[in-house]
Amino acid sequence: MSQKSSDLSPAMTAELTHLPETPSLPPSNLIYDDGVPLESNRHRIAMNVLIASTHAALMPRQDYFTGGNMFVYYSTRQARNQGFRGPDFFVTLNVDGSKERKYWAIWEEDGRYPDVIVELMSPSTATIDRQDKKHLYADTFRTREYFIYDPFDPDSLQGWRLGEQGYRELTKNERGWLWCETLGLWLGLWQGEIFRETTPWLRFYDGQGHLVLLPEEQEWQRAEQAEQALNQERQRAEQAEQALNQERQTRLAAVSRLLSLGLTVNQVAAALDLTVADVEQVQA
């Protein structure tokens, strides 16, 4: 005969209350868009710049995934509660980069969490990014490196690397950059215009300190290099033509001297590699 819950003793009731969650199949109806836009157009551009820079820096590798403003589902309980919005930018290495994803579900990724996360802060999210998310990324995600930056505050860049005791804050170099060991890249600011907005953008730099160019910047660079090569070739052609003209003038200048020595017009033309008409023109 089954026992009603009202018949259970307080101790038994408390014990049942604290039983672990019954295992269940992962939810299949996960949402991937909460309809909430990024804080500003600058935040959106900043996210896309980081994603495009990552592709440019890691190519031709295919074993990575980078995304932004994407839900990261790390437990079935959290998925049902829909209580966590995804990182503004993240990278996971050594995964199938060709796989189509609308969200990142840990149970569909062999337990893999993001290796690098960047949150683009605003005054309304700064406390959560510095505290709640930082603890989540360190304790649950075990994300190797975590960075935060407010696109409207050039002094806001901070970063942490995971160690035995949790996150340890990174020290900036003389340029104010932070080393992202996982990607082998520097994360620093670049002042310039992107999509008609000028500000200090958060960008990646390679180990030698060179800016990782966006695809359109690579096109501009190739176009500039092609134009420079064309200009150099034009200059070489002009210099060669000037040299030939100078040599010809030198040979023409020698015509009168050779004629005065008694050589015929034909002999002078042959000696100086000139036409008879050239020699006769000088003679006249």
Coordinates of C-alpha atoms in Angstrom, one line a residue:
M1 CA 0.0 0.0 0.0
S2 CA 1.4 3.3 -1.0
Q3 CA 2.2 5.9 1.7
K4 CA 0.7 9.4 1.5
S5 CA 3.1 12.3 1.8
S6 CA 1.0 13.5 4.8
D7 CA 1.9 10.3 6.6
L8 CA 5.6 10.8 6.3
S9 CA 7.6 12.0 9.3
P10 CA 9.3 15.4 9.1
A11 CA 12.7 13.7 8.9
M12 CA 11.7 11.5 5.9
T13 CA 10.1 14.5 4.2
A14 CA 13.3 16.5 4.5
E15 CA 15.3 13.6 3.2
L16 CA 13.1 13.2 0.1
T17 CA 13.2 17.0 -0.5
H18 CA 17.0 16.9 -0.8
L19 CA 17.2 13.9 -3.2
P20 CA 19.2 14.7 -6.3
E21 CA 17.4 15.7 -9.5
T22 CA 16.0 12.7 -11.4
P23 CA 18.0 12.2 -14.5
S24 CA 16.1 13.1 -17.6
L25 CA 16.7 13.4 -21.3
P26 CA 18.2 16.8 -22.4
P27 CA 15.5 19.2 -23.6
S28 CA 15.1 19.4 -27.3
N29 CA 13.2 22.6 -27.5
L30 CA 15.9 25.0 -26.4
I31 CA 15.5 28.6 -27.3
Y32 CA 18.3 30.4 -29.1
D33 CA 17.0 34.0 -29.2
D34 CA 15.7 35.9 -26.3
G35 CA 14.8 38.9 -28.4
V36 CA 17.1 41.1 -26.3
P37 CA 19.5 43.2 -28.4
L38 CA 23.0 44.1 -27.3
E39 CA 23.4 47.3 -25.3
S40 CA 24.2 49.5 -28.3
N41 CA 25.3 49.5 -31.9
R42 CA 28.9 49.8 -30.6
H43 CA 28.5 46.6 -28.5
R44 CA 27.2 44.8 -31.6
I45 CA 30.2 46.0 -33.7
A46 CA 32.6 45.1 -31.0
M47 CA 31.3 41.6 -30.8
N48 CA 31.5 41.1 -34.6
V49 CA 35.0 42.5 -34.7
L50 CA 36.2 39.9 -32.1
I51 CA 34.5 37.1 -34.0
A52 CA 36.0 38.2 -37.4
S53 CA 39.4 38.7 -35.8
T54 CA 39.4 35.2 -34.4
H55 CA 38.6 33.7 -37.7
A56 CA 41.4 35.7 -39.3
A57 CA 43.9 34.7 -36.6
L58 CA 43.1 31.0 -36.5
M59 CA 42.7 30.3 -40.2
P60 CA 43.3 27.8 -41.8
R61 CA 42.4 25.8 -38.7
Q62 CA 39.0 24.2 -38.7
D63 CA 39.0 22.7 -35.2
Y64 CA 37.5 25.7 -33.3
F65 CA 34.2 27.5 -32.9
T66 CA 33.7 31.2 -32.1
G67 CA 30.4 32.9 -31.5
G68 CA 28.7 35.8 -29.7
N69 CA 25.5 36.6 -27.9
M70 CA 24.8 32.8 -28.0
F71 CA 23.1 30.8 -25.3
V72 CA 25.4 28.4 -23.5
Y73 CA 23.4 25.5 -21.9
Y74 CA 25.4 23.8 -19.2
S75 CA 22.7 21.8 -17.3
T76 CA 19.2 20.5 -18.0
R77 CA 18.0 22.4 -14.9
Q78 CA 19.4 25.7 -16.2
A79 CA 17.9 25.0 -19.6
R80 CA 14.4 24.5 -18.2
N81 CA 14.7 27.6 -16.1
Q82 CA 16.1 29.6 -19.0
G83 CA 18.1 31.6 -16.4
F84 CA 21.3 32.5 -18.2
R85 CA 22.1 34.6 -21.2
G86 CA 25.1 33.6 -23.3
P87 CA 28.5 35.3 -23.4
D88 CA 29.0 38.2 -25.7
F89 CA 31.9 36.5 -27.3
F90 CA 33.5 33.1 -26.8
V91 CA 36.0 30.6 -28.4
T92 CA 36.2 26.9 -28.0
L93 CA 39.2 25.0 -29.4
N94 CA 39.6 21.4 -30.6
V95 CA 35.9 21.0 -31.6
D96 CA 34.2 20.5 -35.0
G97 CA 34.1 24.0 -36.4
S98 CA 31.9 23.0 -39.4
K99 CA 29.0 21.9 -37.2
E100 CA 26.0 24.2 -37.4
R101 CA 24.9 25.6 -34.0
K102 CA 22.1 27.8 -32.9
Y103 CA 23.2 27.5 -29.3
W104 CA 26.0 25.8 -27.3
A105 CA 24.7 22.8 -25.3
I106 CA 27.4 21.1 -23.2
W107 CA 25.8 17.7 -23.6
E108 CA 25.9 18.0 -27.4
E109 CA 29.6 19.1 -27.3
D110 CA 31.2 16.2 -25.4
G111 CA 31.2 18.2 -22.3
R112 CA 33.2 21.1 -23.7
Y113 CA 32.9 24.6 -22.4
P114 CA 34.2 27.8 -23.9
D115 CA 38.0 28.2 -23.5
V116 CA 38.0 32.0 -23.8
I117 CA 35.1 34.4 -23.0
V118 CA 34.8 38.2 -23.4
E119 CA 31.9 40.1 -21.9
L120 CA 31.2 43.5 -23.3
M121 CA 30.1 45.5 -20.3
S122 CA 27.8 48.4 -19.7
P123 CA 26.9 50.2 -16.5
S124 CA 23.9 47.9 -16.2
T125 CA 25.8 44.7 -16.5
A126 CA 29.2 45.6 -14.9
T127 CA 28.5 44.1 -11.5
I128 CA 27.1 40.8 -13.0
D129 CA 30.1 40.5 -15.4
R130 CA 32.6 41.2 -12.6
Q131 CA 31.0 38.9 -10.0
D132 CA 28.2 36.5 -10.9
K133 CA 29.5 35.5 -14.4
K134 CA 33.1 35.5 -13.3
H135 CA 32.3 33.0 -10.6
L136 CA 30.2 30.9 -13.0
Y137 CA 33.0 30.9 -15.6
A138 CA 35.6 29.9 -13.1
D139 CA 33.7 27.4 -11.0
T140 CA 31.3 25.7 -13.4
F141 CA 32.6 26.4 -16.9
R142 CA 36.3 26.2 -15.9
T143 CA 36.9 28.7 -18.8
R144 CA 40.7 29.2 -19.1
E145 CA 40.6 32.9 -19.7
Y146 CA 37.9 35.5 -19.1
F147 CA 38.0 39.2 -20.2
I148 CA 35.7 42.1 -19.7
Y149 CA 35.6 45.5 -21.6
D150 CA 33.2 48.4 -21.9
P151 CA 33.3 49.8 -25.4
F152 CA 32.5 53.2 -24.0
D153 CA 35.3 53.1 -21.4
P154 CA 38.9 52.6 -22.7
D155 CA 40.2 52.0 -19.2
S156 CA 37.9 49.1 -18.4
L157 CA 39.8 46.2 -19.9
Q158 CA 40.5 43.4 -17.4
G159 CA 41.3 39.7 -17.7
W160 CA 41.8 36.6 -15.6
R161 CA 43.4 33.2 -16.2
L162 CA 42.3 30.1 -14.4
G163 CA 44.7 28.5 -11.9
E164 CA 44.5 26.1 -9.0
Q165 CA 43.0 28.7 -6.8
G166 CA 40.5 30.0 -9.4
Y167 CA 40.9 33.1 -11.5
R168 CA 44.1 35.1 -11.2
E169 CA 44.0 38.7 -12.7
L170 CA 46.3 39.3 -15.6
T171 CA 48.8 42.1 -15.7
K172 CA 48.8 44.5 -18.7
N173 CA 52.0 45.0 -20.7
E174 CA 53.5 48.5 -21.5
R175 CA 50.9 49.0 -24.2
G176 CA 48.0 48.2 -21.9
W177 CA 47.4 44.8 -23.6
L178 CA 46.6 41.5 -22.0
W179 CA 48.1 38.2 -23.2
C180 CA 45.5 35.5 -24.1
E181 CA 47.6 32.4 -23.7
T182 CA 44.9 30.1 -25.0
L183 CA 44.8 31.7 -28.4
G184 CA 48.4 32.9 -28.4
L185 CA 47.2 36.5 -29.1
W186 CA 47.3 39.8 -27.4
L187 CA 44.0 41.5 -26.5
G188 CA 44.3 45.3 -26.7
L189 CA 42.8 48.5 -27.9
W190 CA 43.0 49.9 -31.4
Q191 CA 41.8 53.5 -32.1
G192 CA 40.1 53.8 -35.5
E193 CA 36.9 53.8 -37.5
I194 CA 34.8 50.7 -38.1
F195 CA 31.4 50.9 -39.7
R196 CA 31.5 54.7 -39.4
E197 CA 32.1 54.6 -35.7
T198 CA 35.4 55.8 -34.2
T199 CA 36.4 54.6 -30.8
P200 CA 39.1 52.5 -29.1
W201 CA 38.0 49.0 -30.3
L202 CA 39.0 45.8 -28.5
R203 CA 41.2 43.9 -31.1
F204 CA 43.5 40.9 -31.3
Y205 CA 47.3 41.3 -32.0
D206 CA 49.7 38.5 -32.9
G207 CA 52.6 37.5 -30.8
Q208 CA 54.8 40.0 -32.6
G209 CA 52.4 42.8 -31.8
H210 CA 50.9 43.1 -35.3
L211 CA 47.2 43.9 -35.5
V212 CA 45.1 41.0 -36.7
L213 CA 43.4 42.5 -39.7
L214 CA 39.7 42.1 -40.5
P215 CA 38.8 40.6 -43.9
E216 CA 38.0 44.0 -45.3
E217 CA 41.3 45.4 -43.9
Q218 CA 43.1 42.6 -45.6
E219 CA 41.5 43.5 -48.9
W220 CA 42.5 47.1 -48.4
Q221 CA 46.0 46.1 -47.6
R222 CA 46.2 43.9 -50.7
A223 CA 44.8 46.7 -52.9
E224 CA 47.4 49.1 -51.4
Q225 CA 50.2 46.7 -51.9
A226 CA 49.1 46.1 -55.5
E227 CA 49.0 49.8 -56.1
Q228 CA 52.4 50.3 -54.6
A229 CA 53.8 47.5 -56.8
L230 CA 52.3 49.2 -59.8
N231 CA 53.7 52.5 -58.9
Q232 CA 57.1 51.0 -58.3
E233 CA 57.0 49.3 -61.7
R234 CA 56.0 52.6 -63.3
Q235 CA 58.9 54.3 -61.6
R236 CA 61.3 51.7 -62.8
A237 CA 60.0 52.0 -66.4
E238 CA 60.4 55.8 -66.2
Q239 CA 63.9 55.5 -64.8
A240 CA 64.9 53.0 -67.5
E241 CA 63.5 55.4 -70.2
Q242 CA 65.4 58.3 -68.7
A243 CA 68.6 56.2 -68.7
L244 CA 68.1 55.4 -72.4
N245 CA 67.5 59.0 -73.3
Q246 CA 70.6 60.1 -71.3
E247 CA 72.7 57.4 -73.1
R248 CA 71.3 58.5 -76.5
Q249 CA 72.1 62.2 -75.7
T250 CA 75.7 61.1 -74.8
R251 CA 76.1 59.3 -78.1
L252 CA 74.7 62.2 -80.0
A253 CA 77.1 64.5 -78.3
A254 CA 80.0 62.4 -79.6
V255 CA 79.0 62.7 -83.2
S256 CA 80.7 66.1 -83.9
R257 CA 84.0 64.9 -82.3
L258 CA 84.1 61.7 -84.4
L259 CA 83.3 63.6 -87.6
S260 CA 86.1 66.0 -86.9
L261 CA 88.4 63.1 -86.8
G262 CA 87.6 62.3 -90.4
L263 CA 85.1 59.5 -90.0
T264 CA 82.3 59.3 -92.5
V265 CA 78.7 59.6 -91.6
N266 CA 78.1 55.9 -92.0
Q267 CA 81.1 55.1 -89.9
V268 CA 80.0 57.4 -87.1
A269 CA 76.4 56.0 -87.2
A270 CA 77.8 52.4 -86.9
A271 CA 80.2 53.3 -84.1
L272 CA 77.6 55.1 -82.0
D273 CA 74.7 52.7 -82.8
L274 CA 72.8 55.6 -84.4
T275 CA 70.9 56.0 -87.6
V276 CA 72.5 57.9 -90.5
A277 CA 69.6 60.4 -90.1
D278 CA 70.6 61.0 -86.5
V279 CA 74.2 61.7 -87.5
E280 CA 73.2 64.0 -90.4
Q281 CA 70.8 65.9 -88.1
V282 CA 73.7 66.6 -85.7
Q283 CA 76.0 67.4 -88.6
A284 CA 73.5 70.0 -90.0

